[in-house]
Short mmCIF file of C-alpha atoms in Angstrom, two decimals:
data_model
loop_
_atom_site.label_atom_id
_atom_site.label_comp_id
_atom_site.label_asym_id
_atom_site.label_seq_id
_atom_site.Cartn_x
_atom_site.Cartn_y
_atom_site.Cartn_z
CA MET A 1 147.33 163.34 109.22
CA LYS A 2 144.50 164.69 107.76
CA TYR A 3 145.08 162.37 104.69
CA VAL A 4 145.37 159.26 107.37
CA LYS A 5 142.13 159.95 109.10
CA SER A 6 140.39 160.49 105.72
CA LEU A 7 141.83 157.16 104.34
CA ILE A 8 140.80 155.33 107.63
CA ALA A 9 137.20 157.17 107.39
CA PHE A 10 137.11 155.86 103.66
CA LEU A 11 138.28 152.52 104.36
CA LEU A 12 135.79 152.21 107.63
CA VAL A 13 132.70 152.97 105.01
CA ALA A 14 134.11 150.75 102.61
CA ILE A 15 134.36 148.02 104.63
CA ILE A 16 130.80 148.58 106.30
CA ALA A 17 129.12 148.74 102.72
CA VAL A 18 131.13 145.42 101.66
CA THR A 19 129.85 143.73 104.88
CA CYS A 20 126.25 144.89 104.11
CA PHE A 21 126.26 143.92 100.61
CA CYS A 22 127.40 140.74 101.46
CA THR A 23 125.18 139.78 104.25
CA LYS A 24 122.39 140.91 102.30
CA ASN A 25 123.24 139.03 99.42
CA LEU A 26 123.89 135.74 101.16
CA ARG A 27 120.19 135.64 102.17
CA ALA A 28 118.96 136.57 98.57
CA ALA A 29 118.62 134.47 95.60
CA TRP A 30 120.75 134.83 92.37
CA HIS A 31 119.26 133.63 89.20
CA TYR A 32 121.17 134.07 85.95
CA ALA A 33 120.15 133.06 82.45
CA MET A 34 122.61 132.15 79.66
CA SER A 35 121.15 132.30 76.37
CA VAL A 36 122.47 129.73 73.81
CA SER A 37 121.85 130.43 70.10
CA GLY A 38 119.31 133.29 71.09
CA SER A 39 116.57 130.84 71.86
CA ILE A 40 117.24 128.43 74.78
CA GLU A 41 117.50 129.78 78.13
CA VAL A 42 119.35 127.75 81.12
CA PRO A 43 118.31 129.13 84.54
CA MET A 44 121.15 129.07 86.91
CA SER A 45 120.80 129.70 90.65
CA VAL A 46 123.36 129.87 93.55
CA GLU A 47 120.56 129.70 95.98
CA VAL A 48 120.75 127.20 99.00
CA PHE A 49 117.65 125.55 100.47
CA PRO A 50 118.81 123.27 103.32
CA TRP A 51 117.96 119.85 103.11
CA VAL A 52 117.92 118.25 106.44
CA GLY A 53 119.13 114.51 106.66
CA ALA A 54 119.97 114.38 102.88
CA ASP A 55 123.14 112.48 103.84
CA GLN A 56 121.47 109.70 105.48
CA LEU A 57 119.84 108.49 101.99
CA PRO A 58 121.99 105.84 100.50
CA GLY A 59 123.11 106.51 96.76
CA ASP A 60 126.07 104.12 96.42
CA VAL A 61 124.18 101.03 95.38
CA ALA A 62 123.01 100.61 92.06
CA GLY A 63 119.57 100.93 91.71
CA GLU A 64 119.18 102.63 94.84
CA ASP A 65 119.39 106.40 94.51
CA HIS A 66 116.83 107.84 96.65
CA GLN A 67 117.83 111.21 95.93
CA ALA A 68 117.49 110.52 92.41
CA LEU A 69 113.76 109.29 93.23
CA ILE A 70 112.84 111.99 95.46
CA GLU A 71 114.53 114.74 92.53
CA ALA A 72 112.28 113.05 89.84
CA ILE A 73 108.98 113.24 92.10
CA LEU A 74 109.68 116.90 92.50
CA ASN A 75 111.16 118.05 89.37
CA GLY A 76 111.02 114.90 86.71
CA THR A 77 110.27 114.92 82.97
CA TYR A 78 110.16 111.75 80.94
CA THR A 79 111.39 111.96 77.04
CA ASP A 80 109.89 108.92 75.23
CA ALA A 81 111.32 107.26 72.24
CA ASN A 82 109.55 110.22 69.80
CA GLY A 83 111.09 112.42 71.79
CA THR A 84 107.66 113.68 73.35
CA ILE A 85 108.20 115.38 77.01
CA THR A 86 105.99 114.35 79.55
CA GLN A 87 105.95 116.72 82.83
CA ILE A 88 105.99 114.09 85.92
CA GLY A 89 106.85 116.10 88.81
CA LEU A 90 105.31 118.10 91.81
CA ASN A 91 106.99 121.44 90.40
CA ASN A 92 104.70 121.08 86.97
CA PRO A 93 101.25 121.79 87.84
CA ASP A 94 99.65 119.92 84.83
CA SER A 95 101.86 116.95 85.42
CA TYR A 96 101.33 113.14 85.98
CA ILE A 97 101.93 112.72 89.81
CA ASN A 98 99.76 116.00 90.46
CA ASN A 99 96.97 114.88 88.23
CA GLU A 100 97.01 111.70 90.25
CA ILE A 101 97.08 113.40 93.62
CA GLN A 102 94.18 115.48 92.44
CA ASN A 103 91.95 112.50 91.14
CA ARG A 104 92.39 110.98 94.43
CA ALA A 105 91.57 113.94 96.45
CA ASP A 106 88.67 114.98 94.17
CA GLY A 107 87.09 111.08 94.18
CA ASN A 108 84.07 110.44 96.22
CA PHE A 109 84.13 108.71 99.41
CA LEU A 110 84.54 105.18 97.80
CA PHE A 111 87.53 106.01 95.57
CA ARG A 112 89.01 108.72 97.50
CA SER A 113 92.38 108.19 98.55
CA ASP A 114 95.63 109.78 100.58
CA ILE A 115 98.27 107.85 98.99
CA LEU A 116 100.27 107.08 95.64
CA GLY A 117 102.44 104.01 95.63
CA SER A 118 104.64 102.80 93.34
CA MET A 119 103.16 99.37 94.19
CA ASP A 120 99.77 100.90 93.01
CA PHE A 121 97.93 98.13 90.65
CA TRP A 122 96.54 100.85 88.25
CA GLU A 123 99.37 103.13 87.96
CA ARG A 124 102.55 100.99 88.61
CA ASN A 125 103.14 100.47 84.64
CA ASP A 126 103.36 104.32 84.49
CA ILE A 127 104.96 104.96 87.66
CA ASN A 128 107.72 102.39 86.80
CA LYS A 129 108.14 103.82 83.32
CA PHE A 130 108.30 107.54 84.95
CA PHE A 131 110.62 106.84 87.94
CA ASN A 132 113.01 103.92 86.86
CA THR A 133 116.13 105.92 86.53
CA ASN A 134 118.99 104.77 89.12
CA THR A 135 115.81 103.76 91.01
CA THR A 136 114.61 100.37 90.05
CA GLY A 137 115.75 98.75 93.64
CA LEU A 138 113.33 101.05 95.26
CA SER A 139 109.63 101.12 96.38
CA PHE A 140 107.80 104.48 97.35
CA LEU A 141 104.44 105.65 98.99
CA LEU A 142 103.78 109.06 98.49
CA TYR A 143 101.36 110.57 101.41
CA PHE A 144 99.27 113.50 101.08
CA PRO A 145 97.04 114.37 104.04
CA GLU A 146 93.77 115.45 103.42
CA GLY A 147 93.15 119.40 104.06
CA GLN A 148 97.08 119.69 103.85
CA SER A 149 98.37 120.86 100.81
CA ASP A 150 101.76 122.35 101.38
CA ILE A 151 103.12 119.49 103.31
CA TYR A 152 103.78 115.98 101.62
CA TYR A 153 105.47 112.97 103.07
CA LEU A 154 107.45 110.48 100.92
CA TYR A 155 108.30 106.80 102.14
CA THR A 156 111.63 105.18 100.30
CA THR A 157 112.97 101.83 101.02
CA SER A 158 115.20 99.23 98.96
CA ILE A 159 113.68 96.28 100.92
CA ASP A 160 111.88 94.02 98.04
CA LEU A 161 108.28 94.08 99.67
CA GLY A 162 107.22 91.11 97.25
CA GLU A 163 104.64 90.76 94.48
CA ASN A 164 101.32 89.51 95.90
CA THR A 165 102.61 87.90 98.80
CA PRO A 166 104.46 89.82 100.97
CA ASN A 167 108.12 88.98 101.70
CA ILE A 168 107.77 90.61 105.16
CA PRO A 169 105.00 89.29 106.80
CA VAL A 170 102.31 91.69 107.40
CA GLY A 171 102.97 93.15 110.90
CA GLU A 172 106.39 92.77 110.80
CA LYS A 173 108.68 95.81 110.63
CA ILE A 174 110.34 96.98 107.37
CA TYR A 175 113.87 98.59 107.70
CA PRO A 176 114.95 100.59 106.69
CA VAL A 177 111.95 103.07 105.44
CA TYR A 178 113.16 106.50 104.91
CA ARG A 179 110.60 109.47 105.21
CA THR A 180 111.29 112.62 103.44
CA GLU A 181 109.22 115.78 104.13
CA LEU A 182 108.32 117.89 100.95
CA HIS A 183 107.28 121.32 101.57
CA LEU A 184 105.53 123.79 99.13
CA GLU A 185 107.58 126.99 100.00
CA GLU A 186 106.13 130.33 99.58
CA ASP A 187 107.75 131.14 96.54
CA GLY A 188 105.56 128.14 95.13
CA VAL A 189 108.30 125.59 94.55
CA TRP A 190 108.31 122.25 96.35
CA ARG A 191 111.70 121.15 97.93
CA ALA A 192 112.76 118.19 99.97
CA LYS A 193 113.03 119.68 103.31
CA GLU A 194 114.00 116.72 106.06
CA THR A 195 114.92 113.00 105.82
CA LYS A 196 114.59 110.76 108.54
CA THR A 197 115.54 107.26 108.99
CA GLY A 198 113.00 104.70 110.33
CA TYR A 199 110.92 101.26 110.13
CA ALA A 200 107.19 100.80 109.43
CA THR A 201 105.10 97.86 109.42
CA SER A 202 104.41 95.69 106.42
CA ALA A 203 100.96 96.03 104.92
CA TYR A 204 99.43 95.67 101.73
CA TYR A 205 98.50 98.81 100.00
CA GLN A 206 95.15 100.58 99.89
CA ASN A 207 94.27 100.81 96.22
CA PRO A 208 91.48 103.80 95.99
CA ILE A 209 89.36 101.59 93.85
CA THR A 210 89.44 98.05 95.12
CA GLY A 211 91.28 98.64 98.43
CA SER A 212 93.35 95.86 99.78
CA TRP A 213 90.73 92.89 99.88
CA LEU A 214 90.55 91.90 95.99
CA LEU A 215 94.08 93.21 94.83
CA LYS A 216 96.70 92.36 97.50
CA TYR A 217 100.15 94.44 96.50
CA PRO A 218 102.75 94.60 99.81
CA SER A 219 103.53 98.17 100.92
CA VAL A 220 104.39 99.99 104.12
CA ASN A 221 101.76 101.37 106.76
CA PRO A 222 102.66 105.12 106.75
CA ASP A 223 100.67 105.35 109.99
CA SER A 224 103.09 102.65 111.69
CA TRP A 225 106.45 104.78 110.68
CA VAL A 226 108.54 105.55 113.95
CA GLU A 227 112.08 107.44 113.27
CA GLY A 228 114.88 105.08 114.55
CA ASN A 229 117.16 102.16 113.97
CA LEU A 230 117.06 98.67 113.80
CA GLY A 231 119.50 95.98 114.06
CA THR A 232 121.95 97.38 116.78
CA SER A 233 121.80 93.84 118.79
CA ASN A 234 119.99 90.83 118.26
CA GLU A 235 116.99 92.16 120.61
CA ASP A 236 116.14 94.66 117.74
CA ALA A 237 117.66 92.66 114.95
CA VAL A 238 116.21 93.19 111.17
CA TYR A 239 113.69 91.23 109.61
CA ALA A 240 115.14 89.03 106.69
CA TYR A 241 114.07 85.92 104.84
CA ILE A 242 115.85 83.35 102.85
CA GLY A 243 116.34 84.20 99.35
CA GLN A 244 116.91 88.32 99.98
CA THR A 245 119.68 90.40 99.12
CA THR A 246 120.01 93.78 100.88
CA THR A 247 122.34 96.03 101.82
CA ALA A 248 123.82 96.59 105.75
CA TYR A 249 124.28 100.08 106.21
CA ASN A 250 126.62 100.56 109.17
CA GLN A 251 127.72 103.61 111.02
CA THR A 252 131.51 102.46 111.11
CA PRO A 253 132.89 99.36 109.50
CA THR A 254 133.09 98.00 113.03
CA THR A 255 129.91 98.54 113.77
CA PRO A 256 127.83 95.64 113.17
CA LYS A 257 124.23 95.49 111.89
CA TYR A 258 121.91 92.38 113.04
CA TYR A 259 119.46 90.53 110.92
CA LYS A 260 117.14 87.61 111.82
CA ILE A 261 115.89 84.84 109.88
CA THR A 262 113.36 81.92 110.84
CA ALA A 263 114.12 78.59 108.48
CA SER A 264 110.80 77.29 107.08
CA ALA A 265 112.28 73.68 106.58
CA ASN A 266 115.45 71.62 107.39
CA ALA A 267 118.13 73.14 104.62
CA THR A 268 121.46 74.28 103.88
CA VAL A 269 121.65 78.27 104.20
CA LYS A 270 124.33 80.37 102.54
CA VAL A 271 125.05 83.92 103.76
CA SER A 272 127.42 85.77 101.20
CA SER A 273 128.92 89.15 100.05
CA ASP A 274 130.60 90.18 97.00
CA ASN A 275 132.42 92.89 99.40
CA ASP A 276 135.86 91.42 100.28
CA GLN A 277 135.63 93.51 103.38
CA ALA A 278 132.69 91.72 104.66
CA ILE A 279 132.56 90.23 107.77
CA LEU A 280 129.60 87.71 108.33
CA ARG A 281 128.78 85.57 111.44
CA VAL A 282 125.67 83.50 112.32
CA TYR A 283 124.12 83.16 115.83
CA ASN A 284 121.45 80.63 116.92
CA GLY A 285 118.73 81.68 119.05
CA GLN A 286 120.81 81.49 122.27
CA MET A 287 123.47 83.84 120.30
CA SER A 288 126.09 81.26 120.04
CA LEU A 289 128.09 80.78 116.92
CA ILE A 290 127.06 77.93 115.24
CA SER A 291 129.21 75.33 113.39
CA THR A 292 129.60 76.04 109.68
CA SER A 293 129.32 73.22 106.91
CA ALA A 294 131.32 75.74 104.62
CA GLY A 295 133.21 79.25 104.76
CA ALA A 296 134.62 80.27 108.18
CA GLN A 297 132.84 82.30 110.62
CA GLY A 298 133.82 85.81 110.02
CA THR A 299 134.49 85.67 106.61
CA ASN A 300 132.48 87.18 103.44
CA SER A 301 130.40 83.67 102.79
CA VAL A 302 129.26 81.41 105.26
CA SER A 303 127.20 78.31 104.84
CA PHE A 304 125.40 76.39 107.82
CA ARG A 305 122.56 73.81 108.75
CA ALA A 306 119.58 75.27 109.62
CA SER A 307 116.72 73.49 111.14
CA LYS A 308 113.10 74.00 110.53
CA ASN A 309 111.31 76.97 112.57
CA ALA A 310 114.59 77.73 114.18
CA THR A 311 115.83 81.44 114.63
CA TYR A 312 119.27 82.56 113.68
CA TYR A 313 120.99 85.90 113.56
CA ILE A 314 123.39 87.29 111.11
CA GLN A 315 125.75 89.85 111.85
CA VAL A 316 127.16 92.05 109.17
CA SER A 317 130.26 94.01 109.60
CA GLY A 318 133.52 95.22 107.75
CA ASP A 319 132.41 98.41 105.99
CA THR A 320 129.95 100.99 105.79
CA SER A 321 127.86 99.51 103.10
CA VAL A 322 127.78 95.57 102.84
CA THR A 323 125.48 94.12 100.25
CA PHE A 324 124.98 90.42 101.01
CA SER A 325 122.22 87.67 99.93
CA ILE A 326 120.58 85.05 102.20
CA GLN A 327 120.31 81.44 99.53
#
C-alpha cells in the first residue's frame, strides 16, 4: 500500500508539472534555427498570432490573392534580374514602403500625406513592380494616420477602378473593399490583426504633390469606408458597369448577389460566366424577369436588349465564387 500511495503521489506531481509546462509553452514563442552548409540560417517559429477575419479575404481567383499582397506589404522582398534584393515590407526598417511613409509624414504642409496607393502617379511603377505577385488584379490604399505610428489601415479591392476616368462614378459605392488593420506589436513586428469586409465611395486619389485637381486617378475614399455587405437584394445592389468582369462571392451557392447596371445607349448586353454552375438572371427596374434575346434566364449566359438610361438588375448564384462579365 505504501508503494501504491508513493506511485500515486509521483503521478500527481508529474501530471501537474507536465500541465504547467504545456500551459506555459502554449503562450510562449518557440524559435528554432536550422543551419544549412554552416552559413545560412532558416528561422522557424510555431508561435501563433491570431488574424481575425483573414478567412474573409478571397484568394481563389487568379491575380486576386489579398493575403499575398498583405504579406508582401508586411515582409516582402524584391529580387531583380541581376539578383539584387530590395527590402520592400514594413518589417524592414529601411524598406521601400517605410521610406515612402516617412517621406510623406515628413513633408511640409504642401506635400504631406497620410496615404500611399497603388494608383499613385509618381510611385505606381515601383508599386506595380514590387507588389505584383498574384495581385495584378488588386488595388490597394495604405492609410497611416498622422500621430499614430503603431496602427495602419490597408484597403484592398479587386474592382477595376479605371485609369483616368473612374469605372465607378465618384460618390458611388465600391464593393467589396476589405480593410485590414496592421499593428506594430510589442516585439517590434508589424502583423495583420483584423480584416473586415465593407464598402467605400469612389474618389480621386489625393496625390501628395498634385492633389487630385491636376492628375486624376480613381481610388477609394478611406474616410467613407463602412463595414457591411452589399448586394443582398436589389435595394442594395452592387454598382456594376457594361464592360466589367468581376467576381460575386456568395455565402452559399443558393444565396444570390445582386448587381445594378444602367445602359448608356440602346444595345444588346450579354452577361456570362465560364463557371458552369453559375445561375444568372436579369430583371428590369421593376424587378420583373425580362425577355432574353439569347440564352435562357437561369443559365450561365444571358443576353438581352437594353434601353438607354434604363436600370437593370443582375442576380448571380449557383456557386460561392462566380466570376462573370457584362459585355
